[in-house]
mmCIF file of C-alpha atoms in Angstrom:
data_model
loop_
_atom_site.group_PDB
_atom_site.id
_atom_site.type_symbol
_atom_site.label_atom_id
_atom_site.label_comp_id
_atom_site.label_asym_id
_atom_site.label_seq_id
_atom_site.Cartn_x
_atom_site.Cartn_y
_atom_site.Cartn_z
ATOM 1 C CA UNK D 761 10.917 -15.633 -11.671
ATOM 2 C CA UNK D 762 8.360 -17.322 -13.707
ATOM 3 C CA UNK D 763 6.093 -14.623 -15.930
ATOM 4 C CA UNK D 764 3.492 -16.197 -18.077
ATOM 5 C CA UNK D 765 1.520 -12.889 -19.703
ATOM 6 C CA UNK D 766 -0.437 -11.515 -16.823
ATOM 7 C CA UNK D 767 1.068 -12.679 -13.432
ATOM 8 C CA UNK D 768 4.606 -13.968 -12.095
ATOM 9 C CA UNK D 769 5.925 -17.468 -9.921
ATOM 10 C CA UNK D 770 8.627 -16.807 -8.032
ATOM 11 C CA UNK D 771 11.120 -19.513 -7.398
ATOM 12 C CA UNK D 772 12.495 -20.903 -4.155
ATOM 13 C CA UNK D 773 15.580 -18.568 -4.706
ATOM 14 C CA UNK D 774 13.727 -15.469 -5.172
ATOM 15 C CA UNK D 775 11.154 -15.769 -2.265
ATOM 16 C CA UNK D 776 13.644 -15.315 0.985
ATOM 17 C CA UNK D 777 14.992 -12.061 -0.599
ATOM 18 C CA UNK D 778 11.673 -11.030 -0.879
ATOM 19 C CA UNK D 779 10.526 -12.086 2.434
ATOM 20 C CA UNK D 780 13.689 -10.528 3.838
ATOM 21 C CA UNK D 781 13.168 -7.198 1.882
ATOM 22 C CA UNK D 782 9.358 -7.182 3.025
ATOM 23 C CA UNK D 783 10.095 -7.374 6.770
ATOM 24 C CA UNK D 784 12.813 -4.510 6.564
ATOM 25 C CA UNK D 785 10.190 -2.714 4.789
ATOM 26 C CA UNK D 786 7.647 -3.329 7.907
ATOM 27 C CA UNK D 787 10.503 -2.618 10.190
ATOM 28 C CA UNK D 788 10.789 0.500 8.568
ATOM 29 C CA UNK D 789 7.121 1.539 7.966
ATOM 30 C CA UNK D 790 6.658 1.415 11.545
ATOM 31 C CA UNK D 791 9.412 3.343 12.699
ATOM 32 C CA UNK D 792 8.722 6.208 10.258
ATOM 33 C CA UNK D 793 4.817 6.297 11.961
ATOM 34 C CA UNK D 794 6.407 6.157 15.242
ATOM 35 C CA UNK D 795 8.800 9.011 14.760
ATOM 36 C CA UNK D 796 6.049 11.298 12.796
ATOM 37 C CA UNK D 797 4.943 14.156 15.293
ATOM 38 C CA UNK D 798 2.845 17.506 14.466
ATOM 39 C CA UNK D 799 5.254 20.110 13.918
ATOM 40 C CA UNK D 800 7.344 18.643 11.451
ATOM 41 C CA UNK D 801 7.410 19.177 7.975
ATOM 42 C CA UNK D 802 6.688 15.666 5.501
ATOM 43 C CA UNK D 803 10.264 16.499 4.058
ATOM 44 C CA UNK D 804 11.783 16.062 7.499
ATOM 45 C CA UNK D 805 9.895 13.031 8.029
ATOM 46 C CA UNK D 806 11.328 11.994 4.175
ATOM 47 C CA UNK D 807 14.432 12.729 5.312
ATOM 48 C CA UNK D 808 14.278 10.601 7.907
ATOM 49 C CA UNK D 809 12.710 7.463 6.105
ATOM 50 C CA UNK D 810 15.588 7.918 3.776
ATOM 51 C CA UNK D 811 17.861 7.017 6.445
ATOM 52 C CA UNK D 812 16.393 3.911 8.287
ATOM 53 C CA UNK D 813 15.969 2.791 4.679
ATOM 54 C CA UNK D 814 19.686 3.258 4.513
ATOM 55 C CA UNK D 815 20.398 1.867 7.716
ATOM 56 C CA UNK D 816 18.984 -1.143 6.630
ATOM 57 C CA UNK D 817 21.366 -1.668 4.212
ATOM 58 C CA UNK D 818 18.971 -1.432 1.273
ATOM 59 C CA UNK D 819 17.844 1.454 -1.221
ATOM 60 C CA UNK D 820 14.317 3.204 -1.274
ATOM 61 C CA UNK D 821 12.872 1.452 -4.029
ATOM 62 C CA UNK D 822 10.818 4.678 -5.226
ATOM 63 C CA UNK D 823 13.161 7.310 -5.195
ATOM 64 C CA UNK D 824 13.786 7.769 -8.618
ATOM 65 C CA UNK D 825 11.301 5.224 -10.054
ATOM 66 C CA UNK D 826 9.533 7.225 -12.935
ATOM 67 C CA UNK D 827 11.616 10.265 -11.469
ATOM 68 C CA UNK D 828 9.264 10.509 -8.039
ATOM 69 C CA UNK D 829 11.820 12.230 -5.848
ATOM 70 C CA UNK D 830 10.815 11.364 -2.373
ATOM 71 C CA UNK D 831 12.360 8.202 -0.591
ATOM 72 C CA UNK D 832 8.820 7.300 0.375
ATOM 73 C CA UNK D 833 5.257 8.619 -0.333
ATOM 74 C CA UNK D 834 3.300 10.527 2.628
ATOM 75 C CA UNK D 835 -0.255 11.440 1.359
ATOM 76 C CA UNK D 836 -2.153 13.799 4.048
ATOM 77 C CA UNK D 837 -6.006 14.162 4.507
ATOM 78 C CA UNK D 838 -7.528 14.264 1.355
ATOM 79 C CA UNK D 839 -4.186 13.191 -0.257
ATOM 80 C CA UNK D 840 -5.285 9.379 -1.754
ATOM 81 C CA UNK D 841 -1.509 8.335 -2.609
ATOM 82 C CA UNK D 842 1.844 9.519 -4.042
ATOM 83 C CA UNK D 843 2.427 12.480 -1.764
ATOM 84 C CA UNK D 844 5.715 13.732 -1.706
ATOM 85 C CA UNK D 845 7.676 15.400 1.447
ATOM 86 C CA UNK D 846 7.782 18.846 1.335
ATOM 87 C CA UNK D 847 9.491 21.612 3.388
ATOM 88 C CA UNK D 848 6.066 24.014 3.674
ATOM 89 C CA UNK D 849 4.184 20.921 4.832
ATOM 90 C CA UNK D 850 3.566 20.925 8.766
ATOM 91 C CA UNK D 851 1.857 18.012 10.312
ATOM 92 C CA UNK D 852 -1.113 19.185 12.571
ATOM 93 C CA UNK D 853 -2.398 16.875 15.347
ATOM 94 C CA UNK D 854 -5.396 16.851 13.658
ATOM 95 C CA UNK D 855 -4.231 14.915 10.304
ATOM 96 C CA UNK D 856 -4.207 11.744 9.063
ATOM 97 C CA UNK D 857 -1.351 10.605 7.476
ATOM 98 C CA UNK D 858 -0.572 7.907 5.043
ATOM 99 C CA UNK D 859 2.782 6.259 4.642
ATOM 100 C CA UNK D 860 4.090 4.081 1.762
ATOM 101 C CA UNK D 861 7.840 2.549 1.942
ATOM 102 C CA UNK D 862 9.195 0.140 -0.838
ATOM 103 C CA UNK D 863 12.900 -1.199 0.088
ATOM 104 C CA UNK D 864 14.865 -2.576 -2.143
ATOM 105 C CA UNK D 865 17.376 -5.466 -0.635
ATOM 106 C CA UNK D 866 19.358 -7.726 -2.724
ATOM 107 C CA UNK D 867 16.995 -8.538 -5.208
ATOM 108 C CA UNK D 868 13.808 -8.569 -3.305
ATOM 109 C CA UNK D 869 11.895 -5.420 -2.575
ATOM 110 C CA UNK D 870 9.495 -5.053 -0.129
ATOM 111 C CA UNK D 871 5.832 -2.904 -0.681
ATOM 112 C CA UNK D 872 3.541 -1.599 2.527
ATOM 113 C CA UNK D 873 1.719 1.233 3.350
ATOM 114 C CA UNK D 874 -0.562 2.553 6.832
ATOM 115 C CA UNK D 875 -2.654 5.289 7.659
ATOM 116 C CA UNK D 876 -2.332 6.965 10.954
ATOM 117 C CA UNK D 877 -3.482 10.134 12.990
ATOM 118 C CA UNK D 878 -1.815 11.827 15.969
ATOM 119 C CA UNK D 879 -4.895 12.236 18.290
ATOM 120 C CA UNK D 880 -7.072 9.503 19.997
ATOM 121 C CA UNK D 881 -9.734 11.603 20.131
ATOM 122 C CA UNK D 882 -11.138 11.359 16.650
ATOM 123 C CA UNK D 883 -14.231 11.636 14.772
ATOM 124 C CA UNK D 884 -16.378 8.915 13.780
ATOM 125 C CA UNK D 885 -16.021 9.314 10.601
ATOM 126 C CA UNK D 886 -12.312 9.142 10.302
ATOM 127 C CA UNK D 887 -13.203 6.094 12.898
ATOM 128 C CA UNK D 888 -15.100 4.558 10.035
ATOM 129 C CA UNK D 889 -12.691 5.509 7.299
ATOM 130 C CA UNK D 890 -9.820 3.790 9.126
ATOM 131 C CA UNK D 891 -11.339 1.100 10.950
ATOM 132 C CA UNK D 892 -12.944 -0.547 7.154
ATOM 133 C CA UNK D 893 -10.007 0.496 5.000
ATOM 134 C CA UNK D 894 -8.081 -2.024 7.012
ATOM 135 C CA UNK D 895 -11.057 -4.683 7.161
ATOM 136 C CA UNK D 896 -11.640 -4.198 3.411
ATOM 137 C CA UNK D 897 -7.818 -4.899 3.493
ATOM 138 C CA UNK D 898 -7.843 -8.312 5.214
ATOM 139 C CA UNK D 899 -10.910 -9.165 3.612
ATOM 140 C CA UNK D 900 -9.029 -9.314 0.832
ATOM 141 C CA UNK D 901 -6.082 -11.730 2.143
ATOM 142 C CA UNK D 902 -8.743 -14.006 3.366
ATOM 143 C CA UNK D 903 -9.350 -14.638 -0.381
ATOM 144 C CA UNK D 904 -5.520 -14.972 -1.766
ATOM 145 C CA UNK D 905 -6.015 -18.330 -1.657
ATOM 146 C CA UNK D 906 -4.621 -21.415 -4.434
ATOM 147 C CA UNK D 907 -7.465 -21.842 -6.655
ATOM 148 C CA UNK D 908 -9.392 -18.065 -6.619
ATOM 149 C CA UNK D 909 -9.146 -15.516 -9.128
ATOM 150 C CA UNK D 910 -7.914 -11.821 -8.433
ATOM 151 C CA UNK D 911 -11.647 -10.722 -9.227
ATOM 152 C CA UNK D 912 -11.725 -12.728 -5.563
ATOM 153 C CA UNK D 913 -10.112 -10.301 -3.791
ATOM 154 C CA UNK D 914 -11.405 -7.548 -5.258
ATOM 155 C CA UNK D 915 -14.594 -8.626 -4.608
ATOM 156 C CA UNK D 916 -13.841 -9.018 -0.810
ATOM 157 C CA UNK D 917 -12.085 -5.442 -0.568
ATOM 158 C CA UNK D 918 -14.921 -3.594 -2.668
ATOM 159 C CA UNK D 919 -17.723 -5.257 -0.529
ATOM 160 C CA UNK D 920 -16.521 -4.165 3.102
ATOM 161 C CA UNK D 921 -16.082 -0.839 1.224
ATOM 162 C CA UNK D 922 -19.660 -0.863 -0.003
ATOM 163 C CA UNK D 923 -20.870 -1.731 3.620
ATOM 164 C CA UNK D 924 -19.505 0.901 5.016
ATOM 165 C CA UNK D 925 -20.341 3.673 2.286
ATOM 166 C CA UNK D 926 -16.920 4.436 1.536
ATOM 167 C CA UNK D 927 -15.750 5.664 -2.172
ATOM 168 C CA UNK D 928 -13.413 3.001 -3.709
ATOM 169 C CA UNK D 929 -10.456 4.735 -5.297
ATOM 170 C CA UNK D 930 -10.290 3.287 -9.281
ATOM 171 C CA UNK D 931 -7.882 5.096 -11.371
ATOM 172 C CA UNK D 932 -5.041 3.553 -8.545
ATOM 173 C CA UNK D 933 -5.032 -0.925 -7.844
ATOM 174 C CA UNK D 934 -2.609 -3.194 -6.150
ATOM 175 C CA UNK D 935 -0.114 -5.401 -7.882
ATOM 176 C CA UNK D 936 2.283 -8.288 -8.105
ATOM 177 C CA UNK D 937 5.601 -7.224 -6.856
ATOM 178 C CA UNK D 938 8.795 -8.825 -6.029
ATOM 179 C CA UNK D 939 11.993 -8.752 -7.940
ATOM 180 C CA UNK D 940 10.646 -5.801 -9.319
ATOM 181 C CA UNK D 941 8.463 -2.827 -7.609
ATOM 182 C CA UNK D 942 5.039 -3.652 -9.979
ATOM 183 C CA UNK D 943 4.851 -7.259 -11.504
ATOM 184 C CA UNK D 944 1.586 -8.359 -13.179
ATOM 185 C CA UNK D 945 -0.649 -9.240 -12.069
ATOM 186 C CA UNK D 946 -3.201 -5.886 -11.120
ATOM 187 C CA UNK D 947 -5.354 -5.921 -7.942
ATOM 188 C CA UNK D 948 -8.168 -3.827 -8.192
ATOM 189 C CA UNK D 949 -10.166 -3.112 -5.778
ATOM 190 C CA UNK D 950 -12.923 -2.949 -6.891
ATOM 191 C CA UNK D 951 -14.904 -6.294 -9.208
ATOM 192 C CA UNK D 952 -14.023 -6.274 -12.925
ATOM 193 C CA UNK D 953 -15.852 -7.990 -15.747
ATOM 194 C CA UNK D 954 -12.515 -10.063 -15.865
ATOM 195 C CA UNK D 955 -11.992 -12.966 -13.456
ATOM 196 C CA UNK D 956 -7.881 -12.374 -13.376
ATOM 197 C CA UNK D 957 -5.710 -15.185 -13.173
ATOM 198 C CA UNK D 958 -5.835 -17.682 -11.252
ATOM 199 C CA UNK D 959 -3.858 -17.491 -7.664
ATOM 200 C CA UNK D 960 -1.404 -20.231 -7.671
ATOM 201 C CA UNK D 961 1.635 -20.549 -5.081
ATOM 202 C CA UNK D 962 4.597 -18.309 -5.420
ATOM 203 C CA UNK D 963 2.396 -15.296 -6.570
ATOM 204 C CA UNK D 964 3.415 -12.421 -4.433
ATOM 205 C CA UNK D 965 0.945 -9.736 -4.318
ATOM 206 C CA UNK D 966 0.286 -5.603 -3.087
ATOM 207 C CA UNK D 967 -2.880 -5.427 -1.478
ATOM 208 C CA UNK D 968 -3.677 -1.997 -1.124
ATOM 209 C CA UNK D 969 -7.184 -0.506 -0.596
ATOM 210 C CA UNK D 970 -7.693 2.893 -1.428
ATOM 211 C CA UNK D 971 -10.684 4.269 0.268
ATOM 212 C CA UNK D 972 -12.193 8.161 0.747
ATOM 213 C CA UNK D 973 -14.965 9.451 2.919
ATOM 214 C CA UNK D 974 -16.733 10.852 -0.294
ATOM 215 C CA UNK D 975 -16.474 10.134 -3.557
ATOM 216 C CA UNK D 976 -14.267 8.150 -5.290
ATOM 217 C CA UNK D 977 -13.004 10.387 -7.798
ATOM 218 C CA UNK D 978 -9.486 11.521 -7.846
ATOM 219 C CA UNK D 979 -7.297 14.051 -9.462
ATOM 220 C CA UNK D 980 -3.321 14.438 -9.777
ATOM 221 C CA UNK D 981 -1.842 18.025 -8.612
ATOM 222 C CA UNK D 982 0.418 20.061 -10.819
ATOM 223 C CA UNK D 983 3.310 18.231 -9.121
ATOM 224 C CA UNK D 984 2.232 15.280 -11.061
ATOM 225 C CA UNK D 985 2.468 12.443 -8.507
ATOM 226 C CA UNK D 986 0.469 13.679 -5.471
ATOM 227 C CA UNK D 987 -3.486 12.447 -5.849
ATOM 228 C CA UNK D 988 -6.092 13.607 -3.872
ATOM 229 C CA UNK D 989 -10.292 13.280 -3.384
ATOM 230 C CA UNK D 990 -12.010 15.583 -6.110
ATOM 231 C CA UNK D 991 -13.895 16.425 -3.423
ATOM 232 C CA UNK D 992 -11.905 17.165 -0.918
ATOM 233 C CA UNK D 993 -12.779 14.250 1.402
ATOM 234 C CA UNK D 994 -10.659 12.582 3.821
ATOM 235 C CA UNK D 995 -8.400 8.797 2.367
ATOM 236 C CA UNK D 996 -6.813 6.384 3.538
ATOM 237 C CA UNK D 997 -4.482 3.823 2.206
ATOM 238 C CA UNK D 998 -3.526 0.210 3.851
ATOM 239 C CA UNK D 999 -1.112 -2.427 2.158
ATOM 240 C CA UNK D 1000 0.494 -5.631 2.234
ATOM 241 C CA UNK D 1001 2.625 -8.232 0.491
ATOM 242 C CA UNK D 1002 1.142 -11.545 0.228
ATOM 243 C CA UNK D 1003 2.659 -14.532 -0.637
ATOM 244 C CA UNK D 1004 0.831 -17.305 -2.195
ATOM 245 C CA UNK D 1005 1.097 -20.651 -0.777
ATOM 246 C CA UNK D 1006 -0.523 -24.159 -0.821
ATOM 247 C CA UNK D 1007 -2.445 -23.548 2.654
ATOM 248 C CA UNK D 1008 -2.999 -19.930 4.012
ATOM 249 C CA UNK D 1009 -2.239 -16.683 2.553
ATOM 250 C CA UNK D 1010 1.610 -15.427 4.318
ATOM 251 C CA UNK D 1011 1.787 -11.592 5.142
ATOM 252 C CA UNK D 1012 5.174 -10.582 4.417
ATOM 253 C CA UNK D 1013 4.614 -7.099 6.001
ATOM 254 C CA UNK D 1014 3.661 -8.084 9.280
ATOM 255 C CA UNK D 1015 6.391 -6.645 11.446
ATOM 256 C CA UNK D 1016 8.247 -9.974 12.849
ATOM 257 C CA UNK D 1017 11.313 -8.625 12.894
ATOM 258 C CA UNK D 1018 12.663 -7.690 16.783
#
């Protein structure tokens, strides 16, 4: 790992462990969204993301990070991000539910996070919410390219947002991650007077668009992790690794593994 100030090169040694991390962390992500149900409490489904993570032969690379006590986050309705499981919290067929799983693996650690609901019949606003959170999403891969800026990419995410009159979470941005859970450089999602640096291969970034139905204000609960709408509105919260390279932009959270 190569850190000069504001973002980090990994090396040819690093990037398989990362790679390899990221896809157990896919693996994973998806079979904690296909296992969630209505009925169950988000500490049972906690419970049981803390033991594919273990099956996998890696750690949860949250629990414990800044003390958060869940293995993974799960932020409902109006939840933004950093929920954490509890026993008095039943999933209704009506929610939407947002997932984030980090896995740590022998030095590489893996970052993703979905949004999904239980129903197929929904409205068409949670239609809209989903459907542009993960356009804004891979808007923003399109731009991780050699030779743009970060301010590229938030561009990219922020306008898709814009189009579809969504409120663009602030106080919360993506990140460079890796060897360790939150590397520099950050990703916001929204355009800064600042260009960022400059992409360059071996940066591995955390997309992650944060969008709400209303506003985008935000406020932590007395729990001091879980962050939800100000106003109440429904969010939603897509992510992905991204490697860096000389031609296209490589999802490492694409679920390849079989």
């Amino acid at each position: 790992m190569f850190t000069k100030r504001n973002y980090v090169i990994h090396t040819a040694e690093e990037i398989p462990k990362i790679r390899y991390a990221a896809q157990l962390t896919a693996q994973v992500r998806d079979q904690i969204a296909e296992l969630a149900h209505p009925g169950m409490s988000t500490y049972e489904l906690d419970q049981i993301a803390g033991t594919l993570i273990a099956d996998t032969g890696g750690t949860s690379a949250f629990l414990g990070y800044g003390n958060f006590p869940g293995n993974i986050c799960i932020s409902v309705n109006d939840e933004v991000v950093h929920g954490i499981g509890r026993p008095d919290r039943i999933l209704c067929e009506t929610d939407i539910v947002s997932i984030d799983v980090g896995v740590t693996y022998d030095g590489g650690i893996g970052d993703t996070a979905i949004t999904f609901t239980f129903c197929d019949d929904i409205s068409k606003d949670i239609e809209r919410l989903l459907k542009n959170t993960q356009k804004s999403l891979m808007a923003g891969i399109a731009k991780a390219k050699v030779g743009n800026h970060i301010r590229d990419i938030s561009k990219a995410v922020e306008k898709v947002a814009q189009a579809a009159h969504l409120g663009v979470v602030r106080e919360y941005v993506g990140h460079g991650c890796g060897t360790k859970l939150h590397e520099p450089p950050e990703v916001p999602n929204f355009v800064c007077n600042q260009r960022g640096p400059k992409l360059q291969p071996g940066m591995i970034l955390a997309i992650e668009p944060m969008l709400n139905l209303g506003t985008y204000k935000v406020f932590t609960e007395a729990d001091r992790w879980t962050v939800r709408t100000v106003d109440g509105s429904l969010s939603a919260h897509f992510e992905h690794m991204v490697l860096i390279t000389e031609n296209e932009p490589e999802i490492l959270t694409w679920p390849k593994m079989t």
